[in-house]
Coordinates of C-alpha atoms and ligand atoms in Angstrom, one line a residue:
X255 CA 81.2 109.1 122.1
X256 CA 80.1 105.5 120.9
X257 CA 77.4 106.6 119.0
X258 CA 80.0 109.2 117.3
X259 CA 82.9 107.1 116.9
X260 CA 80.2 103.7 116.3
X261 CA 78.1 105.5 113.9
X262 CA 79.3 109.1 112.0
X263 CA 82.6 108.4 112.2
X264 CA 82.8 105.4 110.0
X265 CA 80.3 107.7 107.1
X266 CA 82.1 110.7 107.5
X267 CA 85.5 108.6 106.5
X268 CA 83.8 106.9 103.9
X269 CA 82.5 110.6 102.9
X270 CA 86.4 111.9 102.8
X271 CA 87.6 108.8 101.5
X272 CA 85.1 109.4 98.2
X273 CA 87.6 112.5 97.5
X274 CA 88.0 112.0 93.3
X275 CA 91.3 113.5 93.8
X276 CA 92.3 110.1 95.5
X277 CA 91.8 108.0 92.6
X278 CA 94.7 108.5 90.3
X279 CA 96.6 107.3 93.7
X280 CA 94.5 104.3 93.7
X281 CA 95.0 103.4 90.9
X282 CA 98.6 103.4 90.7
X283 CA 99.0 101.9 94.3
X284 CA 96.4 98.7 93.8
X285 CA 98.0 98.4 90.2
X286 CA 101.2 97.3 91.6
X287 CA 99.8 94.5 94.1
X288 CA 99.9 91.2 93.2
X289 CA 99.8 87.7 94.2
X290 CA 98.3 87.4 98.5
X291 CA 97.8 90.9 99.3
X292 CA 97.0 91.8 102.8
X293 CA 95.3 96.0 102.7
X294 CA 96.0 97.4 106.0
X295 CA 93.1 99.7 107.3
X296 CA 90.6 98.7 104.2
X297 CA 87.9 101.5 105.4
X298 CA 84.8 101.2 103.4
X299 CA 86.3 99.2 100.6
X300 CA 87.6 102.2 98.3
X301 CA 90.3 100.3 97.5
X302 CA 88.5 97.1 96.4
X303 CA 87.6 97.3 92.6
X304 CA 90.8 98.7 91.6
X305 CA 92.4 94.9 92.1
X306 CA 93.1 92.9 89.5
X307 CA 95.4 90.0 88.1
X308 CA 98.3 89.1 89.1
X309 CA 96.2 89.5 92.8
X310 CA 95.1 86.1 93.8
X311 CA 93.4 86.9 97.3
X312 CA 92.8 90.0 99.4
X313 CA 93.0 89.7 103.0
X314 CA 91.4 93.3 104.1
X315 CA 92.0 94.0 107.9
X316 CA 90.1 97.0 108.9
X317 CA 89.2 97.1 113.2
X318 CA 86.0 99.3 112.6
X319 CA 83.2 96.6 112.5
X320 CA 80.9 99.4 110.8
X321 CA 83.7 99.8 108.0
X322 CA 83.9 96.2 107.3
X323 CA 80.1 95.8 106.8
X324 CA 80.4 98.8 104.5
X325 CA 83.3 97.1 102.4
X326 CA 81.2 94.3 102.2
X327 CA 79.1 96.0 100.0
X328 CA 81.8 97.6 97.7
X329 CA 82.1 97.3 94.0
X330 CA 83.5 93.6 93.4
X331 CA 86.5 93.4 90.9
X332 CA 86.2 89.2 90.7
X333 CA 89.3 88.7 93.4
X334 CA 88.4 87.0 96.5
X335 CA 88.1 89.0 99.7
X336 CA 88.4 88.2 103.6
X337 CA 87.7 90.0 106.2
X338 CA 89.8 90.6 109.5
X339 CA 88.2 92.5 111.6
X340 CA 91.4 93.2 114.3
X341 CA 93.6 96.2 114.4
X342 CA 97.4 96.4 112.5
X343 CA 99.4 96.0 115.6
X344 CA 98.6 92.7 116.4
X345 CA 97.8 90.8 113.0
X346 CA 96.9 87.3 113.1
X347 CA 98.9 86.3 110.2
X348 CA 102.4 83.9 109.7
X349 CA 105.5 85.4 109.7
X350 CA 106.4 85.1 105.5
X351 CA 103.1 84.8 104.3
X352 CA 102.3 88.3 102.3
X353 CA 103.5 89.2 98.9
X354 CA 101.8 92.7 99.1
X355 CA 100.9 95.1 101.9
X356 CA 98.7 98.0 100.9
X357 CA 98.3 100.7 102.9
X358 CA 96.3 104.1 101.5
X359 CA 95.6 107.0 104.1
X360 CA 95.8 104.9 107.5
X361 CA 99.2 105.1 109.0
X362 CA 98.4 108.9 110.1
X363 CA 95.2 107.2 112.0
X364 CA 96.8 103.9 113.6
X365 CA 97.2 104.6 117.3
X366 CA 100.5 102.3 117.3
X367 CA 101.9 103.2 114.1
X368 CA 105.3 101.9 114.6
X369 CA 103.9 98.4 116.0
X370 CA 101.8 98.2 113.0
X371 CA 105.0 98.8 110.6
X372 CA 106.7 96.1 112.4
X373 CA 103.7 93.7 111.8
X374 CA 103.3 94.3 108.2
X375 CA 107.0 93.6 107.6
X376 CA 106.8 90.6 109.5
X377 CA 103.8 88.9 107.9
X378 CA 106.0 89.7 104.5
X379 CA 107.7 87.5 102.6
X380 CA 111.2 88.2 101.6
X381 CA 111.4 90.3 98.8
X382 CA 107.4 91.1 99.1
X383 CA 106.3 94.9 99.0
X384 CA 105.1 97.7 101.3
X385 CA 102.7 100.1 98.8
X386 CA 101.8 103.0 100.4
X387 CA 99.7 106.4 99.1
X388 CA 99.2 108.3 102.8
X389 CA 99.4 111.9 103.6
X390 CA 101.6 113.7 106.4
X391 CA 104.4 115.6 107.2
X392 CA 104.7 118.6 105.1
X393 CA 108.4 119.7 103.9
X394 CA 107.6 123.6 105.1
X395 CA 108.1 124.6 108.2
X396 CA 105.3 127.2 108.1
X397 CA 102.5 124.3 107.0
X398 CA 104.5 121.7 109.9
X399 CA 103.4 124.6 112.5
X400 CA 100.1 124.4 111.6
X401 CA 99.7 120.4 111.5
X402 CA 102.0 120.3 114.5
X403 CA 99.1 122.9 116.5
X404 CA 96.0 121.5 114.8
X405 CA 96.7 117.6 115.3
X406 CA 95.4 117.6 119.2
X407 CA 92.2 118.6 117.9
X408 CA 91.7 117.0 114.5
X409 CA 93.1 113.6 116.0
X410 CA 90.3 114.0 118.5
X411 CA 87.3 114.6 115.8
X412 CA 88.8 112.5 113.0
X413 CA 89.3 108.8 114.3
X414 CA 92.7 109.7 115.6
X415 CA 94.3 111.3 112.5
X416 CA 97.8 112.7 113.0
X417 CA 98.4 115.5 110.4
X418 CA 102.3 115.3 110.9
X419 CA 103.1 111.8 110.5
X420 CA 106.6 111.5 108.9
X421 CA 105.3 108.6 107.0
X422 CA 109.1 108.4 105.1
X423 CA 111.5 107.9 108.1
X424 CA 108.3 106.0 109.7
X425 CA 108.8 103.2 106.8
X426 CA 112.4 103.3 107.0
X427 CA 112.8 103.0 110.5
X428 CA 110.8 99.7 110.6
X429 CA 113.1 97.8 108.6
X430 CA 112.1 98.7 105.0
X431 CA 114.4 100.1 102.1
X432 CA 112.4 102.7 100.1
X433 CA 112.4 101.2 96.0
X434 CA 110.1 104.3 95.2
X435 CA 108.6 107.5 96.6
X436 CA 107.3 110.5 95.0
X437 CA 106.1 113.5 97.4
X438 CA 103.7 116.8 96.7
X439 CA 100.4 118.4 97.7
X440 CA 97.6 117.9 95.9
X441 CA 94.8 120.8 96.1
X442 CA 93.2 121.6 99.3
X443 CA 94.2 122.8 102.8
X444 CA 98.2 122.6 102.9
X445 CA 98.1 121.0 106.4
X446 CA 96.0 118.1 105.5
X447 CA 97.2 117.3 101.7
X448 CA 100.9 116.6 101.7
X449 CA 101.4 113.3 100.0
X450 CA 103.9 110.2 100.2
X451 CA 103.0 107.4 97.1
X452 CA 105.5 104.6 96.8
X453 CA 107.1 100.8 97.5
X454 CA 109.2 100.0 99.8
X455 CA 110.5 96.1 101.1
X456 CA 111.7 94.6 103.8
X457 CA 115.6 95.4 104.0
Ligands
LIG684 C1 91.1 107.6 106.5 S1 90.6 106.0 106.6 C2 91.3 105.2 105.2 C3 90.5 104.0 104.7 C4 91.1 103.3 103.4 N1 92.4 102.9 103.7 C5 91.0 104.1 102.2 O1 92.0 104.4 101.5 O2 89.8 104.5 101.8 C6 91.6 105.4 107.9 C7 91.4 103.9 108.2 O3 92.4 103.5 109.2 C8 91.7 102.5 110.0 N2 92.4 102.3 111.3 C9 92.5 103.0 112.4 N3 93.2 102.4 113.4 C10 93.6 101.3 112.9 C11 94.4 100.2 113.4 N4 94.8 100.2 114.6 N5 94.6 99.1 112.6 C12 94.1 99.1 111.3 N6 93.4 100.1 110.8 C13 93.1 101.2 111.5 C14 90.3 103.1 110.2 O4 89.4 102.2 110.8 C15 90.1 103.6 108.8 O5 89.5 102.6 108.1

């Protein structure tokens, strides 16, 4: 298992994480961060050279020591970068100190999900933003079956990827006021493509 979850897991979420149809979401999501920006879950750096002014510094928190070595070596956009290498539901950060959290396709993975909610809006400043582009819950109650039955087994292949996250009430129920949220699938198996993009800030 370590040389699975050490060694293909990290390349085979870089390899889905690659998905073109992810970069219009990208690019809207890192186009509203600015000023100290802390990316939650930073994978293989995807995110990375879509930041620009008004971002000052990028704190990118990502557990997977393999991931951070490959975000290391992703495209730099001229913003400065640090690493921490810990997981979401303990970070190491002062309470007030964020202006941005990003988070893009990694609340469905993180094991304490509602922790990790609790710590990003505490390390935010007041009146600092939540932007989020992640997938889960489906509105249909045919497609929910199916991400209800599959997520045992996809979780267990995938780095602990829950298909039916209900990444809406997930947000709200941590304290945040949604400012902007647009929903829909984008092409591909319905179970795995359902869509949340947005803001949201600490009520
Ligand atoms: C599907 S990848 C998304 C990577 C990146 N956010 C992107 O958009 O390309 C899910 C990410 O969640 C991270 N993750 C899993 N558990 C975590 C935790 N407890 N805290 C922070 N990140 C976690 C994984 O290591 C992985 O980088």
């Amino acid at each position: 298992m370590g040389f699975y979850n050490d060694i293909i897991l990290p390349r085979l979420c870089d390899l889905a994480m690659r998905n073109k149809q992810l970069l219009p979401f990208r690019e809207r999501v890192i186009g509203a961060a600015e000023g100290r920006v802390l990316e939650i879950g930073v994978g293989s750096g995807r995110n990375l050279p879509f930041y620009r002014s008004p971002v000052k510094e990028i704190l990118a928190l990502e557990p997977s020591p393999k991931l951070v070595a490959m975000a290391r070596g992703a495209a730099d956009s001229g913003v400065p970068v640090h690493f921490l290498e810990v997981s979401a539901e303990s970070i190491p950060l002062d309470d007030g100190t964020i202006d941005t959290v990003v988070t893009t396709w990694t609340l469905c993975s993180i094991p304490q999900a509602a922790t990790a909610l609790a710590e990003m809006r505490r390390v935010l400043r007041p009146g600092g933003k939540l932007l989020f582009a992640e997938h889960g819950l489906a509105p249909s109650e045919s497609v929910r079956w199916w991400q209800d039955s599959l997520t045992p087994a996809w979780r267990r292949i995938s780095g602990g990827c829950h298909l039916n996250r209900p990444i809406r009430s997930m947000i709200e129920d941590a304290g945040f006021g949604i400012e902007r949220i647009e929903t829909g699938y984008i092409p591909g198996p319905k179970p795995m493509t359902f869509m949340y993009e947005g803001s949201a800030r600490p009520q």
